[in-house]
Structure formats: structure tokens, C-alpha cells
Short mmCIF file of C-alpha atoms and ligand atoms in Angstrom, two decimals:
data_model
loop_
_atom_site.label_atom_id
_atom_site.label_comp_id
_atom_site.label_asym_id
_atom_site.label_seq_id
_atom_site.Cartn_x
_atom_site.Cartn_y
_atom_site.Cartn_z
CA MET N 9 -228.76 -92.64 -0.92
CA SER N 10 -231.49 -91.18 1.27
CA PRO N 11 -232.35 -87.51 0.67
CA ASP N 12 -230.54 -85.20 3.06
CA TYR N 13 -232.45 -82.00 2.25
CA LEU N 14 -236.06 -80.83 2.39
CA PRO N 15 -238.61 -82.22 -0.11
CA PHE N 16 -240.37 -79.78 -2.42
CA HIS N 17 -243.68 -78.22 -1.40
CA PRO N 18 -246.36 -80.91 -1.77
CA GLN N 19 -249.27 -78.59 -2.59
CA PRO N 20 -248.16 -75.23 -3.98
CA SER N 21 -250.91 -72.62 -3.97
CA ARG N 22 -252.44 -71.53 -7.25
CA PRO N 23 -250.96 -68.09 -7.94
CA ASP N 24 -253.15 -64.99 -8.11
CA PHE N 25 -250.83 -63.60 -10.78
CA GLN N 26 -251.81 -64.79 -14.22
CA ALA N 27 -248.69 -65.33 -16.29
CA PRO N 28 -248.82 -64.07 -19.88
CA ARG N 29 -249.58 -66.64 -22.55
CA GLY N 30 -246.52 -68.75 -23.34
CA ALA N 31 -244.68 -68.01 -20.07
CA VAL N 32 -241.39 -69.86 -19.50
CA ASP N 33 -240.03 -71.12 -16.17
CA ALA N 34 -236.40 -70.61 -17.15
CA HIS N 35 -234.68 -72.20 -14.16
CA CYS N 36 -235.84 -75.56 -12.83
CA HIS N 37 -234.40 -79.04 -12.43
CA VAL N 38 -235.32 -82.71 -12.67
CA PHE N 39 -233.86 -85.16 -10.15
CA GLY N 40 -233.95 -88.86 -10.81
CA PRO N 41 -235.97 -90.81 -10.03
CA ALA N 42 -232.76 -92.22 -8.59
CA ALA N 43 -233.74 -95.81 -9.40
CA GLU N 44 -233.73 -94.88 -13.10
CA PHE N 45 -231.23 -92.00 -13.16
CA PRO N 46 -228.74 -92.43 -10.29
CA PHE N 47 -227.19 -89.37 -8.71
CA ALA N 48 -223.49 -88.65 -9.26
CA PRO N 49 -221.11 -90.33 -6.81
CA GLU N 50 -219.24 -87.02 -6.31
CA ARG N 51 -222.43 -85.05 -5.39
CA LYS N 52 -222.46 -82.82 -2.32
CA TYR N 53 -226.15 -83.36 -1.50
CA THR N 54 -228.76 -85.97 -2.28
CA PRO N 55 -232.06 -84.43 -3.33
CA CYS N 56 -235.50 -86.00 -3.19
CA ASP N 57 -236.69 -87.57 -6.41
CA ALA N 58 -238.36 -84.87 -8.49
CA GLY N 59 -239.12 -86.21 -11.93
CA LYS N 60 -240.37 -84.76 -15.17
CA ASP N 61 -244.04 -85.59 -14.61
CA GLN N 62 -244.06 -83.61 -11.38
CA LEU N 63 -242.27 -80.70 -13.07
CA PHE N 64 -244.73 -80.60 -15.96
CA ALA N 65 -247.68 -80.81 -13.54
CA LEU N 66 -246.30 -77.81 -11.65
CA ARG N 67 -245.87 -75.90 -14.92
CA ASP N 68 -249.55 -76.44 -15.74
CA HIS N 69 -250.69 -75.68 -12.19
CA MET N 70 -248.91 -72.31 -12.29
CA GLY N 71 -250.31 -71.39 -15.68
CA PHE N 72 -246.91 -71.56 -17.39
CA SER N 73 -246.25 -73.07 -20.83
CA ARG N 74 -242.58 -74.01 -21.03
CA ASN N 75 -239.50 -74.95 -18.99
CA VAL N 76 -235.77 -74.46 -19.25
CA ILE N 77 -234.37 -77.40 -17.28
CA VAL N 78 -230.92 -76.87 -15.81
CA GLN N 79 -228.53 -79.70 -14.99
CA ALA N 80 -227.70 -79.51 -11.27
CA SER N 81 -224.54 -80.66 -9.53
CA CYS N 82 -226.12 -83.75 -7.94
CA HIS N 83 -226.35 -85.36 -11.41
CA GLY N 84 -222.76 -84.37 -12.29
CA ALA N 85 -222.10 -84.47 -16.04
CA ASP N 86 -224.56 -87.32 -16.62
CA ASN N 87 -227.35 -85.49 -18.42
CA SER N 88 -229.60 -88.58 -18.83
CA ALA N 89 -232.46 -87.41 -16.60
CA LEU N 90 -232.38 -84.00 -18.30
CA VAL N 91 -232.41 -85.52 -21.79
CA ASP N 92 -235.24 -87.87 -20.85
CA ALA N 93 -237.32 -84.92 -19.61
CA LEU N 94 -236.55 -82.90 -22.75
CA ARG N 95 -237.53 -85.77 -25.05
CA HIS N 96 -240.87 -86.11 -23.27
CA ALA N 97 -241.53 -82.37 -23.32
CA GLY N 98 -240.92 -82.00 -27.05
CA ASP N 99 -240.97 -78.33 -27.98
CA LEU N 100 -242.15 -77.31 -24.51
CA ALA N 101 -238.71 -77.54 -22.86
CA ARG N 102 -235.11 -76.67 -23.50
CA GLY N 103 -232.06 -77.72 -21.49
CA VAL N 104 -228.82 -76.46 -19.98
CA ALA N 105 -226.28 -79.29 -19.70
CA VAL N 106 -223.05 -79.86 -17.82
CA VAL N 107 -220.35 -81.38 -20.02
CA ARG N 108 -216.73 -82.42 -19.65
CA PRO N 109 -214.05 -81.30 -22.15
CA ASP N 110 -213.72 -84.85 -23.52
CA ILE N 111 -217.33 -84.95 -24.76
CA THR N 112 -217.45 -85.90 -28.45
CA ASP N 113 -219.05 -83.84 -31.21
CA ALA N 114 -221.56 -86.66 -31.76
CA GLU N 115 -222.59 -86.49 -28.09
CA LEU N 116 -222.98 -82.73 -28.32
CA ASN N 117 -225.13 -83.18 -31.42
CA ASP N 118 -227.35 -85.65 -29.53
CA LEU N 119 -227.77 -83.15 -26.68
CA HIS N 120 -228.69 -80.47 -29.21
CA ALA N 121 -231.25 -82.74 -30.87
CA ALA N 122 -232.81 -83.35 -27.44
CA GLY N 123 -233.18 -79.59 -26.88
CA VAL N 124 -230.03 -78.54 -25.01
CA ARG N 125 -229.07 -74.95 -25.85
CA ALA N 126 -226.42 -74.04 -23.23
CA VAL N 127 -223.71 -75.38 -20.95
CA ARG N 128 -223.50 -74.55 -17.27
CA PHE N 129 -220.29 -73.77 -15.38
CA ASN N 130 -220.80 -74.01 -11.63
CA PHE N 131 -218.30 -72.17 -9.42
CA VAL N 132 -220.15 -72.54 -6.13
CA LYS N 133 -217.47 -74.11 -3.98
CA ARG N 134 -219.85 -75.89 -1.61
CA LEU N 135 -221.36 -77.70 -4.63
CA VAL N 136 -218.53 -78.67 -6.95
CA ASP N 137 -214.81 -78.61 -7.64
CA SER N 138 -214.64 -75.75 -10.12
CA THR N 139 -213.95 -76.44 -13.77
CA PRO N 140 -210.55 -75.00 -14.80
CA TRP N 141 -210.95 -71.82 -16.86
CA SER N 142 -209.10 -73.39 -19.78
CA ASP N 143 -211.75 -76.12 -19.87
CA CYS N 144 -214.56 -73.54 -19.73
CA LEU N 145 -213.06 -71.65 -22.64
CA ALA N 146 -212.46 -74.83 -24.65
CA ILE N 147 -216.01 -76.10 -24.05
CA THR N 148 -217.45 -72.71 -24.99
CA GLU N 149 -215.57 -72.84 -28.29
CA ARG N 150 -216.77 -76.39 -28.94
CA VAL N 151 -220.46 -75.49 -28.51
CA ARG N 152 -220.30 -72.25 -30.48
CA ARG N 153 -221.09 -74.05 -33.77
CA LEU N 154 -224.37 -75.21 -32.23
CA GLY N 155 -225.32 -71.65 -31.25
CA TRP N 156 -225.29 -72.50 -27.54
CA HIS N 157 -224.59 -70.01 -24.78
CA VAL N 158 -223.16 -70.28 -21.26
CA VAL N 159 -224.93 -70.27 -17.90
CA ILE N 160 -222.68 -69.50 -14.95
CA TYR N 161 -223.33 -69.94 -11.22
CA PHE N 162 -221.21 -68.36 -8.51
CA GLU N 163 -221.62 -66.54 -5.19
CA ALA N 164 -221.15 -62.76 -4.84
CA PRO N 165 -217.70 -62.82 -3.17
CA ASP N 166 -216.32 -64.66 -6.22
CA LEU N 167 -217.49 -62.12 -8.81
CA ALA N 168 -214.23 -60.14 -8.91
CA GLU N 169 -212.12 -63.26 -9.37
CA LEU N 170 -214.39 -64.61 -12.12
CA THR N 171 -214.88 -61.36 -14.04
CA PRO N 172 -211.89 -61.93 -16.40
CA LEU N 173 -213.28 -65.35 -17.32
CA ILE N 174 -216.77 -63.95 -17.89
CA GLN N 175 -215.31 -61.29 -20.20
CA GLN N 176 -213.19 -63.85 -22.07
CA LEU N 177 -216.09 -66.20 -22.75
CA ASN N 178 -217.09 -63.97 -25.65
CA THR N 179 -220.61 -65.37 -25.94
CA THR N 180 -223.95 -64.80 -24.26
CA VAL N 181 -223.51 -65.56 -20.55
CA VAL N 182 -226.48 -65.94 -18.20
CA ILE N 183 -225.63 -65.40 -14.53
CA ASP N 184 -227.74 -67.49 -12.14
CA HIS N 185 -229.70 -65.97 -9.28
CA MET N 186 -228.57 -62.33 -9.74
CA GLY N 187 -225.00 -63.29 -8.80
CA ARG N 188 -226.30 -64.16 -5.31
CA PRO N 189 -226.15 -60.70 -3.69
CA ASP N 190 -226.00 -60.13 0.05
CA VAL N 191 -229.53 -58.75 0.42
CA THR N 192 -228.81 -57.23 3.83
CA ALA N 193 -226.40 -54.80 2.13
CA GLY N 194 -229.02 -53.10 -0.10
CA VAL N 195 -229.11 -52.34 -3.82
CA GLU N 196 -226.82 -49.33 -3.46
CA HIS N 197 -224.00 -51.34 -1.90
CA PRO N 198 -220.78 -51.25 -4.00
CA ASP N 199 -220.87 -55.04 -4.48
CA PHE N 200 -224.29 -55.00 -6.13
CA ARG N 201 -223.39 -51.82 -8.02
CA ARG N 202 -220.37 -53.67 -9.44
CA PHE N 203 -222.65 -56.46 -10.62
CA VAL N 204 -225.00 -53.96 -12.30
CA GLU N 205 -222.04 -52.16 -13.90
CA LEU N 206 -220.70 -55.43 -15.26
CA LEU N 207 -224.01 -55.97 -17.08
CA GLU N 208 -224.11 -52.32 -18.17
CA HIS N 209 -220.68 -52.59 -19.79
CA ASN N 210 -221.15 -56.01 -21.34
CA PRO N 211 -224.31 -56.41 -23.45
CA ARG N 212 -223.68 -60.15 -23.74
CA LEU N 213 -224.49 -60.68 -20.06
CA TRP N 214 -227.95 -61.71 -18.86
CA THR N 215 -229.16 -62.70 -15.41
CA LYS N 216 -231.92 -64.69 -13.75
CA VAL N 217 -234.01 -62.79 -11.22
CA SER N 218 -234.58 -65.99 -9.32
CA CYS N 219 -234.14 -67.72 -5.99
CA PRO N 220 -235.54 -65.31 -3.39
CA GLU N 221 -235.86 -68.34 -1.12
CA ARG N 222 -232.06 -68.79 -1.13
CA LEU N 223 -231.13 -65.12 -0.91
CA THR N 224 -233.59 -63.99 1.73
CA VAL N 225 -232.64 -63.33 5.31
CA GLN N 226 -236.15 -62.37 6.41
CA GLY N 227 -237.84 -65.43 4.87
CA PRO N 228 -241.21 -65.48 3.08
CA PRO N 229 -242.65 -63.36 1.51
CA TYR N 230 -239.08 -62.39 0.54
CA GLU N 231 -239.56 -58.62 0.68
CA ASP N 232 -235.83 -58.21 1.27
CA VAL N 233 -235.02 -59.74 -2.14
CA VAL N 234 -237.64 -57.95 -4.26
CA PRO N 235 -235.69 -54.63 -4.69
CA PHE N 236 -232.72 -56.48 -6.21
CA ALA N 237 -234.84 -58.27 -8.78
CA ARG N 238 -236.93 -55.18 -9.53
CA SER N 239 -233.81 -53.09 -10.09
CA LEU N 240 -232.34 -55.61 -12.56
CA VAL N 241 -235.62 -55.93 -14.48
CA ALA N 242 -235.83 -52.13 -14.73
CA HIS N 243 -232.19 -51.77 -15.89
CA PHE N 244 -232.05 -54.73 -18.26
CA PRO N 245 -235.60 -55.55 -19.39
CA ASP N 246 -234.38 -57.51 -22.41
CA ARG N 247 -231.66 -59.49 -20.59
CA VAL N 248 -233.48 -61.00 -17.61
CA LEU N 249 -235.05 -64.41 -17.09
CA TRP N 250 -237.25 -65.76 -14.31
CA GLY N 251 -237.44 -69.27 -12.88
CA THR N 252 -238.86 -71.16 -9.93
CA ASP N 253 -235.72 -73.21 -9.16
CA TRP N 254 -238.12 -76.12 -8.48
CA PRO N 255 -237.58 -78.52 -6.72
CA HIS N 256 -235.33 -76.15 -4.74
CA PRO N 257 -232.42 -78.51 -4.17
CA ASN N 258 -230.27 -78.21 -1.15
CA MET N 259 -232.66 -76.03 0.88
CA LYS N 260 -232.42 -76.53 4.62
CA SER N 261 -234.19 -73.52 6.17
CA HIS N 262 -237.64 -73.76 4.58
CA MET N 263 -239.32 -74.92 1.41
CA PRO N 264 -240.98 -72.20 -0.69
CA ASP N 265 -244.52 -72.36 -1.99
CA ASP N 266 -244.03 -72.14 -5.76
CA GLY N 267 -247.37 -70.34 -6.18
CA ALA N 268 -246.13 -67.62 -3.80
CA LEU N 269 -242.94 -67.29 -5.86
CA VAL N 270 -245.06 -66.67 -8.97
CA ASP N 271 -246.98 -64.00 -7.06
CA LEU N 272 -243.73 -62.05 -6.62
CA ILE N 273 -243.49 -61.50 -10.39
CA PRO N 274 -245.74 -58.38 -10.51
CA LEU N 275 -243.61 -56.88 -7.73
CA ILE N 276 -240.37 -57.32 -9.66
CA ALA N 277 -241.83 -56.66 -13.14
CA PRO N 278 -244.60 -54.15 -12.47
CA THR N 279 -246.00 -53.68 -15.99
CA ALA N 280 -247.55 -56.09 -18.46
CA GLU N 281 -244.82 -55.22 -20.96
CA LEU N 282 -242.00 -56.02 -18.50
CA GLN N 283 -243.76 -59.26 -17.54
CA ARG N 284 -244.02 -60.29 -21.18
CA GLN N 285 -240.33 -59.59 -21.77
CA LEU N 286 -239.26 -61.43 -18.61
CA LEU N 287 -241.46 -64.49 -19.03
CA VAL N 288 -241.95 -64.85 -22.78
CA ASP N 289 -239.89 -62.69 -25.16
CA ASN N 290 -236.48 -63.06 -23.49
CA PRO N 291 -236.51 -66.84 -22.87
CA MET N 292 -238.05 -67.51 -26.29
CA ARG N 293 -235.33 -65.47 -28.01
CA LEU N 294 -232.53 -67.18 -26.10
CA TYR N 295 -233.77 -70.80 -26.08
CA TRP N 296 -236.28 -71.25 -28.91
CA SER N 297 -235.03 -69.16 -31.84
C1 0GY T 26 -229.84 -73.99 -7.89
C2 0GY T 26 -229.05 -73.74 -6.70
C3 0GY T 26 -228.29 -74.64 -6.06
C4 0GY T 26 -227.89 -75.90 -6.55
C5 0GY T 26 -227.41 -76.12 -7.78
O1 0GY T 26 -226.24 -77.36 -9.31
C6 0GY T 26 -226.74 -77.33 -8.19
O2 0GY T 26 -226.68 -78.29 -7.41
O3 0GY T 26 -227.51 -75.19 -8.71
C7 0GY T 26 -227.74 -74.22 -4.76
O4 0GY T 26 -227.48 -75.11 -3.93
O5 0GY T 26 -227.55 -73.00 -4.53
O6 0GY T 26 -229.79 -73.22 -8.86
O7 0GY T 26 -230.55 -74.98 -7.94
#
């Protein structure tokens, strides 16, 4: 069970950018510790332990106030580490869980009481065997009574195939990491235009302007990714979220400095008003109201 990917940055810099009061890191994970919360047998990678105390220390170091913790594929549908982190965070964190269709209503209620507010469907083929659409639709119906929404993760070439499902979900759907565009193609490329048009035509769709470290071809300081995030923030100021993606699971090329990721925020959201929407108003509306 030894980690087979890079550990997170041991000493992230303190960002120059001062986040607005109440800022939310709306995409991060907790992993293990494996001795307490074992990883899923079907996982495709084994991350380094990255527990709640380290996550909350990073939050404070960056000058943020809250976290949305997202269940990642290496923990499968066992949300125990997530729930443990949420219970310790109290009102300072909310969660996005992965559930199977046979989950009971009582189990869903327990997740809600812990702070879960969404389910995640992961369609990244290198990470998971995709959930059948019928299961996604059934789960979405099951969680509707709790007021939960859906978070969906896929890679750009799969957008066309998944669009009918996204439209059918008929609830708020947050698309991870800007739909993972090919940043070498530019913001005017038809593929990214299609993504923007999908959001234009469907007001229930949101996206996370996150993960420059995964999308970049040039590497830090991720100048090749900034135009994509800036364009989405400008087009959809009330439907974008930002997150670190700490502890950056499954990264092989390099490990980002989380402080440097925070310092990209004024480049993608150039005004104080856009920064407040991105970091406070939008996540608070979606996860805390
Ligand atoms: C991310 C990205 C990745 C991993 C997962 O569920 C996951 O394992 O989401 C990735 O490998 O692209 O959001 O953490």
C-alpha cells in the first residue's frame, strides 16, 4: 500500500493575495490516514496520507476560512475519512460524497447530518469504471429531497458523449476543473467554445476554475491555463468555484506550491467583486444555504 504518486508540497509559500473574509477552498480532499481509513481495493492510485489536520492547517496558512471536501476515487464509495473530517470541521466544511445506488435513506441522512451536500459522478476512465447513467439518474432523484446537487468529473473528449446525461440530470451540476480543456488549443477553439455554450444554454451548470497544475503544458506559473479560468469567471461570475485540489492526488510531473495557486486568483478574477463571488458568495450559496 505504499504511495505511488508525489507527496504534497511540504512548505507551501504564504500567498501575497489576501483572500476575502470567509473564503472557501471548494475542491480539496482528505486521504486516510490509511491505517485508520484504508483506501479502496479497486483504486487506480495510492496517494500519500493527507489527513484533516493537515488540510485545516493549509486552510489557515492560506488565509481561507472553509473547505468543500470532495470524495476522490482512491477511497471508492467509503466516505468514512470524509465524514470524519466534516465532523471535526463543524460548520467550516461541507462534503461531496460518492454513493452507490443501494445506499439507504438512513445512510444518506447521516451523510447530510455530517455536512454532505452533493454526490460526485466520476467519468475519468483512468480513475474509475464509470457509473451507468441509469444509476446516476436514480441517485440524483434519491438525493433531491435533501437539496443536494451533482458534481461531475470528465475529460474534454468525453463532453459530447456526456452532454445528454448532464442535460437529463435536471439539477445543479458542477463540472470539475473546467471540463479539463486542452490548453494548447486556446480559448477560441471549438471544443472550449462548446463547453462555454453548454453553460450559456443551461443555467443549472456551474464549473470549478481549478487544477492549473493538471491542465498546464508549460508548467508553473501556469500562464497557459489562466485565460481559460479568466474567461469562465468573466462569463459566469455567479456560477464558478475555486479550489486548491490539495493534496493533488495522482500528480506525477510536479507538485504545485499551494500558495502560488492562491496567487493566481487575482489573474483569473481581476476585481474585488469577482473575487468575492468566486471565493465567498458562490460557494456559500451552493453549500451553506
Ligand atoms: C482531482 C483529480 C483527480 C483525481 C480524482 O477522484 C479522484 O481520484 O478526482 C485526477 O486524477 O485528475 O480532482 O483530484
